[in-house]
Short mmCIF file of N, CA and C in Angstrom, two decimals:
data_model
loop_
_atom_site.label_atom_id
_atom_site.label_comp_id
_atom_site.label_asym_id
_atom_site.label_seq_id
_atom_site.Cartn_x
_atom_site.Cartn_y
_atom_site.Cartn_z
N UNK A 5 -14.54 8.96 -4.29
CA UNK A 5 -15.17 8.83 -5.59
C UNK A 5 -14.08 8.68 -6.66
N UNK A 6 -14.17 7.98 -7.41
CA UNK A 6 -13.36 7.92 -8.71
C UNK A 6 -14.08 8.30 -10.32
N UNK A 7 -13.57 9.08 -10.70
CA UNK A 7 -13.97 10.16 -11.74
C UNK A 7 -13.00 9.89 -12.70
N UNK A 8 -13.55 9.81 -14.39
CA UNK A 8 -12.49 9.88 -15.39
C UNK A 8 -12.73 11.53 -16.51
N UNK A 9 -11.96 12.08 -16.96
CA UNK A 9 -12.40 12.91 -17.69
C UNK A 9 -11.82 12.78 -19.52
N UNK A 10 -11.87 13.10 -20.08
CA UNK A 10 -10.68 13.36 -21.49
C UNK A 10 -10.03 14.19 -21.20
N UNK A 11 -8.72 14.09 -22.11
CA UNK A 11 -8.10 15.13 -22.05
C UNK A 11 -7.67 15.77 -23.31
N UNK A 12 -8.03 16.76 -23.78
CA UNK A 12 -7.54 18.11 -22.89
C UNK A 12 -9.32 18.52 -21.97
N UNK A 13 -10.42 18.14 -22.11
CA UNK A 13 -11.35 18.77 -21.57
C UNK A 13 -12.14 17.76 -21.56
N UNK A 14 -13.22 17.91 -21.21
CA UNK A 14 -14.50 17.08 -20.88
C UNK A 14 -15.92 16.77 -19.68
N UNK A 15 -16.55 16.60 -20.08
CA UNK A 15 -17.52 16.26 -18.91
C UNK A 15 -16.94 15.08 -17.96
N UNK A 16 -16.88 15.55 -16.22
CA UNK A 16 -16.26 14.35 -15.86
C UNK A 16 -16.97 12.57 -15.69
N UNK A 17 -17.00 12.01 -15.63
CA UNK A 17 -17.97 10.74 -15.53
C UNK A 17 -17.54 9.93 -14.59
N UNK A 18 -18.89 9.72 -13.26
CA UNK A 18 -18.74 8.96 -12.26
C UNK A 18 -18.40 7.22 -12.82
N UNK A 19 -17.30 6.77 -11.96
CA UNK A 19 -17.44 5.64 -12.83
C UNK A 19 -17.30 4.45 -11.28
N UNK A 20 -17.36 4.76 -10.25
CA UNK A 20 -17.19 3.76 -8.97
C UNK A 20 -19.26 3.64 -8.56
N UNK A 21 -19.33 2.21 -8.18
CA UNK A 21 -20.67 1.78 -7.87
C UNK A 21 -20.77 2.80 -6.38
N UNK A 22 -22.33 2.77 -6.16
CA UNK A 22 -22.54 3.53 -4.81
C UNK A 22 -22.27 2.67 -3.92
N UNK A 23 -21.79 3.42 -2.21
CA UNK A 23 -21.75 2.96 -1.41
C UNK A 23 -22.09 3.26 -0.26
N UNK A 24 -21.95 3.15 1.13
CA UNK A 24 -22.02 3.68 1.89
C UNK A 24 -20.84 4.58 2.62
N UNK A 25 -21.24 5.74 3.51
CA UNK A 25 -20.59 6.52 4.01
C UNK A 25 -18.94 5.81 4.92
N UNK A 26 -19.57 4.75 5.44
CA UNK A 26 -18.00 3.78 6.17
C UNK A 26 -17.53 3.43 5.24
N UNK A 27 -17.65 3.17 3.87
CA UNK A 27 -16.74 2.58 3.39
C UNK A 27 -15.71 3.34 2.74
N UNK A 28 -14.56 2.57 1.94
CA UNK A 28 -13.31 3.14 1.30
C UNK A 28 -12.93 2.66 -0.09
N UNK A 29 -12.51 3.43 -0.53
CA UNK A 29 -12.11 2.85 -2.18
C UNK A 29 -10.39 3.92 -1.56
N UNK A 30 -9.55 2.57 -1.85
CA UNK A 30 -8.09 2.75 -1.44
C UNK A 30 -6.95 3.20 -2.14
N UNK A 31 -7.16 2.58 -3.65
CA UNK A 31 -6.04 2.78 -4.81
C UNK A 31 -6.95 2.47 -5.93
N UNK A 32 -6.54 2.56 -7.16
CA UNK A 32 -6.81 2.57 -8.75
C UNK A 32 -5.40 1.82 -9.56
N UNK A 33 -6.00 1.47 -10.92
CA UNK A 33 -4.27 1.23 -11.49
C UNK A 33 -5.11 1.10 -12.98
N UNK A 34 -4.64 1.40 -13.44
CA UNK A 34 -4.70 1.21 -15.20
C UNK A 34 -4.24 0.09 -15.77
N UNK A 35 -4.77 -0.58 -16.64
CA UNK A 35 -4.14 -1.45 -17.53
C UNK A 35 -3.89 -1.02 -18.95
N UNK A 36 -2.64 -1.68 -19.43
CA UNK A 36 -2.15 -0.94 -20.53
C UNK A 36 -2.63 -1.10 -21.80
N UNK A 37 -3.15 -2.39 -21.75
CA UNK A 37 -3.87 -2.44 -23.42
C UNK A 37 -5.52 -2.50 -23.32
N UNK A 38 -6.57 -2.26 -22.28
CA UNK A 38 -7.61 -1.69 -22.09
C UNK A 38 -7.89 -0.46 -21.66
N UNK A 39 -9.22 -0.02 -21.95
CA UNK A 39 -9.58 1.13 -21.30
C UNK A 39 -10.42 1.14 -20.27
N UNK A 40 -9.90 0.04 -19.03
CA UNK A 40 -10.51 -0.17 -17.79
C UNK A 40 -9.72 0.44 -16.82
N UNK A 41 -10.38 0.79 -15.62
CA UNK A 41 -9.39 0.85 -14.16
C UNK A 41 -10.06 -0.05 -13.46
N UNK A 42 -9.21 -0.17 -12.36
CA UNK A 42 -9.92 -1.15 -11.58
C UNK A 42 -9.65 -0.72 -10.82
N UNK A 43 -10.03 -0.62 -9.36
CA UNK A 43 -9.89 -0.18 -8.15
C UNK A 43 -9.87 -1.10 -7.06
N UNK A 44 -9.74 -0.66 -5.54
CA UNK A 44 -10.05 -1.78 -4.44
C UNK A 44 -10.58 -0.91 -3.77
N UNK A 45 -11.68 -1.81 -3.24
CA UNK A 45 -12.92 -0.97 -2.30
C UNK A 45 -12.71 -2.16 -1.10
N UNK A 46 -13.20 -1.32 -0.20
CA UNK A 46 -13.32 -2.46 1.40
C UNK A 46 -14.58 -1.29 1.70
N UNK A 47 -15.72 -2.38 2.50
CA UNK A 47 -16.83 -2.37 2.73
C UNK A 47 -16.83 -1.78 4.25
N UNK A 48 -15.80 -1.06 5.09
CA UNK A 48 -15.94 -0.63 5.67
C UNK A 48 -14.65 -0.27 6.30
N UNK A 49 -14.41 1.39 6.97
CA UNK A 49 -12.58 1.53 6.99
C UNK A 49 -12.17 0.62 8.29
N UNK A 50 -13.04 -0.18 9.38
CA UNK A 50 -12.37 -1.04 9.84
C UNK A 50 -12.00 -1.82 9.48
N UNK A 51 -11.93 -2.62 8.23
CA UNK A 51 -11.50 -3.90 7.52
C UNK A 51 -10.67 -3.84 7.01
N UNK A 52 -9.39 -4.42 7.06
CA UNK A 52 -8.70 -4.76 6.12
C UNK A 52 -8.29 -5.38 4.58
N UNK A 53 -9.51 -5.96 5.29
CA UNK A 53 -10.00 -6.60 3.74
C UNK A 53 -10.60 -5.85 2.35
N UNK A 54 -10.56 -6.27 1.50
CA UNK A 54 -10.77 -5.09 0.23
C UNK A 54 -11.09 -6.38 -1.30
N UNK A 55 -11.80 -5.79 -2.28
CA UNK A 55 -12.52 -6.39 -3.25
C UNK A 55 -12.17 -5.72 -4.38
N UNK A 56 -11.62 -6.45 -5.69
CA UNK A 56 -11.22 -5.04 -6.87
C UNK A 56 -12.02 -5.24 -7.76
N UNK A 57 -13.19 -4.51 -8.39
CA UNK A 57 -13.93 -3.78 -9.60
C UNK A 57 -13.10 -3.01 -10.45
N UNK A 58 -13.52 -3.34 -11.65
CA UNK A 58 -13.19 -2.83 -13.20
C UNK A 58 -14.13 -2.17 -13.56
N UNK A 59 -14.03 -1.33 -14.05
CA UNK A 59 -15.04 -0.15 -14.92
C UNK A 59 -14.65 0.54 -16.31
N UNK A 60 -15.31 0.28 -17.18
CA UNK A 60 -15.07 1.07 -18.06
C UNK A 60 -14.39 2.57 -17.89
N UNK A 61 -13.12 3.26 -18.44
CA UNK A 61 -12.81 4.56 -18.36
C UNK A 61 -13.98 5.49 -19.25
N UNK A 62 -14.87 5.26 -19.93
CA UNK A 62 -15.84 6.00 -20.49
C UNK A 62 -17.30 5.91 -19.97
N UNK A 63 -17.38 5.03 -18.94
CA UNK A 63 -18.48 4.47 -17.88
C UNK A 63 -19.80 3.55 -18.92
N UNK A 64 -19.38 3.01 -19.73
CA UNK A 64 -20.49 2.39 -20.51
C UNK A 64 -21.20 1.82 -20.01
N UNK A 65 -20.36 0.93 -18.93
CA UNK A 65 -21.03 -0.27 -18.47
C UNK A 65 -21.02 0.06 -16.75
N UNK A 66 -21.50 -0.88 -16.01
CA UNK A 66 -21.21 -0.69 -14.31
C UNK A 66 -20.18 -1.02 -13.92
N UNK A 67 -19.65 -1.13 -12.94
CA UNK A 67 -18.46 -1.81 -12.37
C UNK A 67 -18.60 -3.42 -11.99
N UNK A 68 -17.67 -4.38 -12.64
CA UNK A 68 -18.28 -5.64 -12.11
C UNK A 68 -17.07 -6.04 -11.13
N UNK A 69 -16.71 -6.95 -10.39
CA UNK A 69 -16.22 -7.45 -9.43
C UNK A 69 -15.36 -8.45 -9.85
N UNK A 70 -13.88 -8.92 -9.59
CA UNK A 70 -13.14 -9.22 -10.23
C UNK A 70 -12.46 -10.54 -8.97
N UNK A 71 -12.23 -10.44 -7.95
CA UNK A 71 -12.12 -11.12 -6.98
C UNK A 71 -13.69 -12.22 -6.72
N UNK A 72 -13.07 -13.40 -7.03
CA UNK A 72 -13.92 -14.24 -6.26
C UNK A 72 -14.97 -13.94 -5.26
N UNK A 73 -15.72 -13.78 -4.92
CA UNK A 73 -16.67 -13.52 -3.86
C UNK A 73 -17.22 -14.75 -2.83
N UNK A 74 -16.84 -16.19 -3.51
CA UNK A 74 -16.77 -17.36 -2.84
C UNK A 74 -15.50 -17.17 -1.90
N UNK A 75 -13.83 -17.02 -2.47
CA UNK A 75 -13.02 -16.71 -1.70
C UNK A 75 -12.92 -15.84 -0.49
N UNK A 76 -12.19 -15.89 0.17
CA UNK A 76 -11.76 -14.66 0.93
C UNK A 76 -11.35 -14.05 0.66
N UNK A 77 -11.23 -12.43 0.83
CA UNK A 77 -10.91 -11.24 0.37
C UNK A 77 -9.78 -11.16 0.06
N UNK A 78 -9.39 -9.85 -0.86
CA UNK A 78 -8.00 -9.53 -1.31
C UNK A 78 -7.87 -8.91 0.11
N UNK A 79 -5.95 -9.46 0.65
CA UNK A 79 -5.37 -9.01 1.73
C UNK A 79 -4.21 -8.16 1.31
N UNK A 80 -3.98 -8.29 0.35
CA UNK A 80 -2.44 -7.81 -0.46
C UNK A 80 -2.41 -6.94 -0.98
N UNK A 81 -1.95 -6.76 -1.79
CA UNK A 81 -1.42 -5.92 -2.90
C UNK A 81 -1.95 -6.46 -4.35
N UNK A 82 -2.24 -6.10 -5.49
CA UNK A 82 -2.89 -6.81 -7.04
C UNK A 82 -1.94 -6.46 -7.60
N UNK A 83 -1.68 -7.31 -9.05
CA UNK A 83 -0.84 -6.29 -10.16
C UNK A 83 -1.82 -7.06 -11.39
N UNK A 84 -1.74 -6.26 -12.16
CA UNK A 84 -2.06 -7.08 -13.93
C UNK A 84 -1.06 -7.19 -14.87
N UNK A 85 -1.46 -8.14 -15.23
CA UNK A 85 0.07 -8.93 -15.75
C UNK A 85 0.07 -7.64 -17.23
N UNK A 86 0.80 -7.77 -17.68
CA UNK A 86 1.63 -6.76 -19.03
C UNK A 86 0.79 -7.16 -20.28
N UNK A 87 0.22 -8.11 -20.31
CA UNK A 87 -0.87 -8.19 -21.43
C UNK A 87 -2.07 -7.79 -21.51
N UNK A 88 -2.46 -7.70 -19.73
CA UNK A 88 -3.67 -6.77 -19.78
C UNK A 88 -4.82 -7.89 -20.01
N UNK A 89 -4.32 -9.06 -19.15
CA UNK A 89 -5.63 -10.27 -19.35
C UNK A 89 -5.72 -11.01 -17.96
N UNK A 90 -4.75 -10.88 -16.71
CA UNK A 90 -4.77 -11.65 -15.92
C UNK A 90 -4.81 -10.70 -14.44
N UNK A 91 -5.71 -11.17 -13.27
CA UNK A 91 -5.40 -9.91 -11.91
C UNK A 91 -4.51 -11.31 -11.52
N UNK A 92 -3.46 -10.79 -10.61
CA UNK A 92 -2.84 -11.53 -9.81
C UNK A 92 -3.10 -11.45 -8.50
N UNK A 93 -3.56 -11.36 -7.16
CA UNK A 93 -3.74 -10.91 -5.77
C UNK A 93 -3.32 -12.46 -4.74
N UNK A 94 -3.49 -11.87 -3.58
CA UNK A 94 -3.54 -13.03 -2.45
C UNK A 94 -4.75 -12.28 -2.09
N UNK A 95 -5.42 -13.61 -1.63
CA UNK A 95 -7.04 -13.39 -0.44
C UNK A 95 -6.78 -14.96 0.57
N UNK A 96 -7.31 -14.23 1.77
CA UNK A 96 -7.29 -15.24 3.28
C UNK A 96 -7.52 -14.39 3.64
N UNK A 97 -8.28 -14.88 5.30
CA UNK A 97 -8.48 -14.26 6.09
C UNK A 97 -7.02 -13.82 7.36
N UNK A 98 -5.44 -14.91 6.82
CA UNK A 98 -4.51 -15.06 7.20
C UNK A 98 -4.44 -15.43 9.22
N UNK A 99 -5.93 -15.84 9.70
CA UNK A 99 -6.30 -16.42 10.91
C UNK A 99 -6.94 -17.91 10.65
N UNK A 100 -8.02 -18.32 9.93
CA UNK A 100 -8.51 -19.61 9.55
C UNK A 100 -8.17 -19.99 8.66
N UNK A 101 -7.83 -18.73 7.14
CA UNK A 101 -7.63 -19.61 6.14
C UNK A 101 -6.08 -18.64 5.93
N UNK A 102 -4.79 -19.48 4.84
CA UNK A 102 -3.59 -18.96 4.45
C UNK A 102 -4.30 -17.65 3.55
N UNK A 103 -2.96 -17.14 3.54
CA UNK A 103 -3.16 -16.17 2.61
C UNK A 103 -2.49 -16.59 1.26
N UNK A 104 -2.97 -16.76 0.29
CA UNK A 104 -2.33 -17.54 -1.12
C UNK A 104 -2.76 -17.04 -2.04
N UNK A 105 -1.92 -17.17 -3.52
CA UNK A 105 -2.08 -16.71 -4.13
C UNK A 105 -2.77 -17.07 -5.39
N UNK A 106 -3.40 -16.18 -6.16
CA UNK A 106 -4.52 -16.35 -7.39
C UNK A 106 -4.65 -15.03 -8.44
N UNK A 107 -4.98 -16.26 -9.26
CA UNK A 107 -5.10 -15.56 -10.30
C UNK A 107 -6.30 -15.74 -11.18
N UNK A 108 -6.95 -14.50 -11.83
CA UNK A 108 -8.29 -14.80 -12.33
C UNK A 108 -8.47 -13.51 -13.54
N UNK A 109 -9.33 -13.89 -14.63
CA UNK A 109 -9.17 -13.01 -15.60
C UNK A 109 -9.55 -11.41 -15.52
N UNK A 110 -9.18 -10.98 -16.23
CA UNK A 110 -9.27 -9.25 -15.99
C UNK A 110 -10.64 -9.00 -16.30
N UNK A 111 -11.24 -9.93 -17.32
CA UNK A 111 -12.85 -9.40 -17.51
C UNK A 111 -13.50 -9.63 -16.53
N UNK A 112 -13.04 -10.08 -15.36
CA UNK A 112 -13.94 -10.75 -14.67
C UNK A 112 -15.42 -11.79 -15.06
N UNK A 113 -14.83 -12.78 -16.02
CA UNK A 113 -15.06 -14.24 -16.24
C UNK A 113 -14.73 -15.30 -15.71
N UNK A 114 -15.30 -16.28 -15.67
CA UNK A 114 -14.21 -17.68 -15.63
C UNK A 114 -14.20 -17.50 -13.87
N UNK A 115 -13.54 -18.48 -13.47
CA UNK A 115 -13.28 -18.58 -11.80
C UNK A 115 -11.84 -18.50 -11.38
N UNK A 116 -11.52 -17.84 -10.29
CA UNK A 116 -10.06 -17.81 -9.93
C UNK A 116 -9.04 -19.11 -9.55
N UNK A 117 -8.31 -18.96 -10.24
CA UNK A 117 -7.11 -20.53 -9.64
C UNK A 117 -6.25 -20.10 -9.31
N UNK A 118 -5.61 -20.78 -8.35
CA UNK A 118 -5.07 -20.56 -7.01
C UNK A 118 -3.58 -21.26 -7.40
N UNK A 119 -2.67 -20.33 -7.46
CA UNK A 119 -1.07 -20.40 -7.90
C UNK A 119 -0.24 -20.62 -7.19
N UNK A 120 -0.48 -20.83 -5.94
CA UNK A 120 0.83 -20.86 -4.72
C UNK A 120 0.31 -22.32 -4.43
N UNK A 121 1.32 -22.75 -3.96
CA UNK A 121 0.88 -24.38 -3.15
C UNK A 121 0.56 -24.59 -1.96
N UNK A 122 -0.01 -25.52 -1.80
CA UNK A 122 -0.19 -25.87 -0.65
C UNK A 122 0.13 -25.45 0.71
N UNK A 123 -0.36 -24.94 1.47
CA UNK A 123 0.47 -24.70 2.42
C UNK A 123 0.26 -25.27 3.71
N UNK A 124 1.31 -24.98 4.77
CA UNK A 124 1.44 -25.85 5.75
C UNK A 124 0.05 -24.88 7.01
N UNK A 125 -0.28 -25.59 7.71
CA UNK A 125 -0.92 -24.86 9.00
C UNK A 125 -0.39 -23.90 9.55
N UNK A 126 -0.65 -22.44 9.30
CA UNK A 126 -0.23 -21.76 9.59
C UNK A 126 0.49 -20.92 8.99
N UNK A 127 1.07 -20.93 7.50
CA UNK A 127 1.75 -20.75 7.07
C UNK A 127 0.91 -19.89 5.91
N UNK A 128 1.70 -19.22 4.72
CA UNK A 128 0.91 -17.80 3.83
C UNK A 128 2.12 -17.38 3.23
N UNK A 129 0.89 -16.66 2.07
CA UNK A 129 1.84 -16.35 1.08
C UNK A 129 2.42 -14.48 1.63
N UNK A 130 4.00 -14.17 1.43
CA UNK A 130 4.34 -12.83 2.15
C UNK A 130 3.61 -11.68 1.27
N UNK A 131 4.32 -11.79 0.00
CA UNK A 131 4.24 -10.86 -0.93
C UNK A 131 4.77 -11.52 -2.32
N UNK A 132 4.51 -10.83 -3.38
CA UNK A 132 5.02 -11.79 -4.66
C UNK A 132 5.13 -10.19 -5.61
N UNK A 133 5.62 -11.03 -6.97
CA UNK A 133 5.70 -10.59 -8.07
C UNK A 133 5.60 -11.26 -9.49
N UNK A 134 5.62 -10.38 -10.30
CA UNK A 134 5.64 -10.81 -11.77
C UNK A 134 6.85 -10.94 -12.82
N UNK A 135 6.80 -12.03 -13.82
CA UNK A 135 7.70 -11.83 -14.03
C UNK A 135 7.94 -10.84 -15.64
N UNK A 136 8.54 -10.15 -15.95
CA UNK A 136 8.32 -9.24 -17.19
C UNK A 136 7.54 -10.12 -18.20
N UNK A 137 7.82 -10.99 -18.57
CA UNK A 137 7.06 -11.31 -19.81
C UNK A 137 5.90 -12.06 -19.70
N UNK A 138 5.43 -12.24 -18.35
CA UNK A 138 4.05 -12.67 -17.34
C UNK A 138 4.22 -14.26 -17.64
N UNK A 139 4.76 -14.87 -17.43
CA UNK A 139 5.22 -16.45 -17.93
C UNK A 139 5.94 -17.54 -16.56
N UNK A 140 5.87 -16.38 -14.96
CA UNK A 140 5.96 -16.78 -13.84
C UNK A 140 5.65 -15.37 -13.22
N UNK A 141 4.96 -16.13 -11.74
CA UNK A 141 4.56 -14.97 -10.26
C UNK A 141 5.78 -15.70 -9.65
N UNK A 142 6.79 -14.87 -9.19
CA UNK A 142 7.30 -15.38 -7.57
C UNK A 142 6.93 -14.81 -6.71
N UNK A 143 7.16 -15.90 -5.57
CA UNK A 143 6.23 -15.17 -4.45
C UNK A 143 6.77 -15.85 -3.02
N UNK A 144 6.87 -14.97 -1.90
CA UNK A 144 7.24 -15.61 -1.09
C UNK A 144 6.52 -15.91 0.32
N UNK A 145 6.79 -17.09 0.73
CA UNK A 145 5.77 -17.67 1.52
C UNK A 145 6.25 -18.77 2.33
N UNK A 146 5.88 -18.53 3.91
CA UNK A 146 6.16 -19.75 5.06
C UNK A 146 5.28 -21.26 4.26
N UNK A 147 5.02 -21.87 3.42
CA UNK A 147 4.47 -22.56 2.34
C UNK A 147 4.76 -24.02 3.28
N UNK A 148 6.05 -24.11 3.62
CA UNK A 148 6.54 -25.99 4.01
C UNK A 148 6.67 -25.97 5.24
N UNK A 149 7.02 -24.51 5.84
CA UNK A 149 7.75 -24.68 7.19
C UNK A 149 7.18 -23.49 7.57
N UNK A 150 6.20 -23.31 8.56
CA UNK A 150 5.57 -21.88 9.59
C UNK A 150 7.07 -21.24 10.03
N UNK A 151 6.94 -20.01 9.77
CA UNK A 151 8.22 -19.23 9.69
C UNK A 151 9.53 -19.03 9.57
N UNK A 152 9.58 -20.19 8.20
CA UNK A 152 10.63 -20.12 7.22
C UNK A 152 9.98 -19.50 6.30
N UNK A 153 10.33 -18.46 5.89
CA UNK A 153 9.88 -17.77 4.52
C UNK A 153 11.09 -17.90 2.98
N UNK A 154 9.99 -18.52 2.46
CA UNK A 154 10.94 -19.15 1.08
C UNK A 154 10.61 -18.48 -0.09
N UNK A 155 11.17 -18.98 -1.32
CA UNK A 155 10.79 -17.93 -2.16
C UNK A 155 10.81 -19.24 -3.40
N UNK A 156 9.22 -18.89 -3.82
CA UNK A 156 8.72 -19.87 -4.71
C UNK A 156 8.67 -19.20 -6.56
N UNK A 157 8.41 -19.72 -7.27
CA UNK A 157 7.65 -19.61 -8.75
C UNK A 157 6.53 -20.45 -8.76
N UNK A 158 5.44 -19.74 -9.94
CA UNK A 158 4.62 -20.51 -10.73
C UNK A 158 4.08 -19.78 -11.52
N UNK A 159 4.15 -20.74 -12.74
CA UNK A 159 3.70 -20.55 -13.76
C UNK A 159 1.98 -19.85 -14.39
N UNK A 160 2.02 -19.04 -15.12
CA UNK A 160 1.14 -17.98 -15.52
C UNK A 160 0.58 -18.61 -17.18
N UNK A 161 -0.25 -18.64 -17.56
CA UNK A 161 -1.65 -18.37 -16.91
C UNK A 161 -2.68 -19.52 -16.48
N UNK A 162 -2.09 -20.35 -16.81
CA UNK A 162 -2.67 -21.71 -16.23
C UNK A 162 -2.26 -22.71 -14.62
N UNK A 163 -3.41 -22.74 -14.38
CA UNK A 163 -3.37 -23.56 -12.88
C UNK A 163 -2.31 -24.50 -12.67
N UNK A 164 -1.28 -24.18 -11.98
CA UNK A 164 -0.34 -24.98 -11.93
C UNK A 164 -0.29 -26.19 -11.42
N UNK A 165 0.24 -27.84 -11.46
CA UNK A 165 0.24 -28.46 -10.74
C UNK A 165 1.18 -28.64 -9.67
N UNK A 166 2.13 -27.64 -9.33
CA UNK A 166 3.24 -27.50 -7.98
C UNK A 166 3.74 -26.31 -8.41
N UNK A 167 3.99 -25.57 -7.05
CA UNK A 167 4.94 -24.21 -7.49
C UNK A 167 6.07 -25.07 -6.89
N UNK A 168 7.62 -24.25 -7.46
CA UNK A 168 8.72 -24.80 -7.24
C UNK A 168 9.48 -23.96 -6.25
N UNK A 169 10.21 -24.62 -5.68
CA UNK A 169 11.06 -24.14 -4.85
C UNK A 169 12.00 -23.05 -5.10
N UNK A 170 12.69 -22.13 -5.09
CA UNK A 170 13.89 -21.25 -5.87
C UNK A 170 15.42 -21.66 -4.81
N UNK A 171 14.51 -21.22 -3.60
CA UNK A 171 16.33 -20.98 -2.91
C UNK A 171 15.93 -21.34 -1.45
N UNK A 172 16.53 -21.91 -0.69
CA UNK A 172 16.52 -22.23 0.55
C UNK A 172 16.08 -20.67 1.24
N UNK A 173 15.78 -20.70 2.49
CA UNK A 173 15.00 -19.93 3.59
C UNK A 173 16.05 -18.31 3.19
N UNK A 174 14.79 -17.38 2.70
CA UNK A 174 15.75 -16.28 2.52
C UNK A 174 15.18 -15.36 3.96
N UNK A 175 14.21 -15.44 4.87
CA UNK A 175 13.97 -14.97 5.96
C UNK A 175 13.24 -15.97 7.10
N UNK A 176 14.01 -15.72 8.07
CA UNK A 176 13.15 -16.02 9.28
C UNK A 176 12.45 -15.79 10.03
N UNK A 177 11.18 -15.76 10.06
CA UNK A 177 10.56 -14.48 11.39
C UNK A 177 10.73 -15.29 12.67
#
């Protein structure tokens, strides 16, 4: 369950949607210039897969859903960019479809666009980051070559037309 209270005291307030007994709510994170959390829930603890909801910290409203629901699930890790307007995540199933990366607004509006390029058969995004002033994600990913892992940029907050290359093969699996 995820609970917010005031501080120094207060009544506490449920603020996560109901679910069932299999399922899991995994982590939380705050954003810095709202008074939302958002969390990641997976619909059951065999899955890996997981979905992130925003909720009001004063519970005004319900929790709405922030990940695509057309896409495939968040597989990764999320961050929100430093302005407190953008989720960043990867979703694939990383067996039929890559795992790549996207980005979609924090209100959960608008539809998610997809920041990593193209990738080859077989190939996915590893892990990424932000950059301080949220103006590039790097991220690294078998993208050209199935297990060459390279290390890309792209540009924030608009749908890029190519992420760029940075540096020749920094791992091999």
């Amino acid at each position: 369950e995820l609970y917010s209270v005031k501080i120094p005291g207060g009544v506490p307030s449920k603020l996560n949607h109901s679910y069932a007994a299999e399922d899991v709510f995994s982590d939380f994170k705050l954003a810095r210039m709202d008074l939302v959390v958002y969390y990641t829930y997976r619909y059951s603890d065999t899955t890996p897969a997981s979905w992130v909801y925003g909720v009001p910290l004063d519970a005004s409203s319900a929790p709405y859903q922030l990940v695509d629901p057309s896409l495939a699930p968040l597989v990764g890790g999320y961050w929100i960019t430093a302005a407190s307007d953008r989720l960043i995540y990867t979703a694939g199933n990383g067996e039929t479809e890559p795992n790549e990366l996207f980005s979609t607004a924090i209100d959960g509006s608008g539809t998610a666009e997809m920041l990593s390029g193209p990738m080859v058969e077989g190939g996915g995004v590893e892990n990424f980051s932000l950059s301080p002033d949220d103006g590039y994600v790097v991220y690294m990913a078998d993208q050209d070559t199935v297990r060459v892992v390279e290390l890309y940029a792209a540009p924030l907050p608009d749908l890029p037309e190519f992420s760029e290359q940075l540096f020749l093969p920094v791992a091999i699996r």
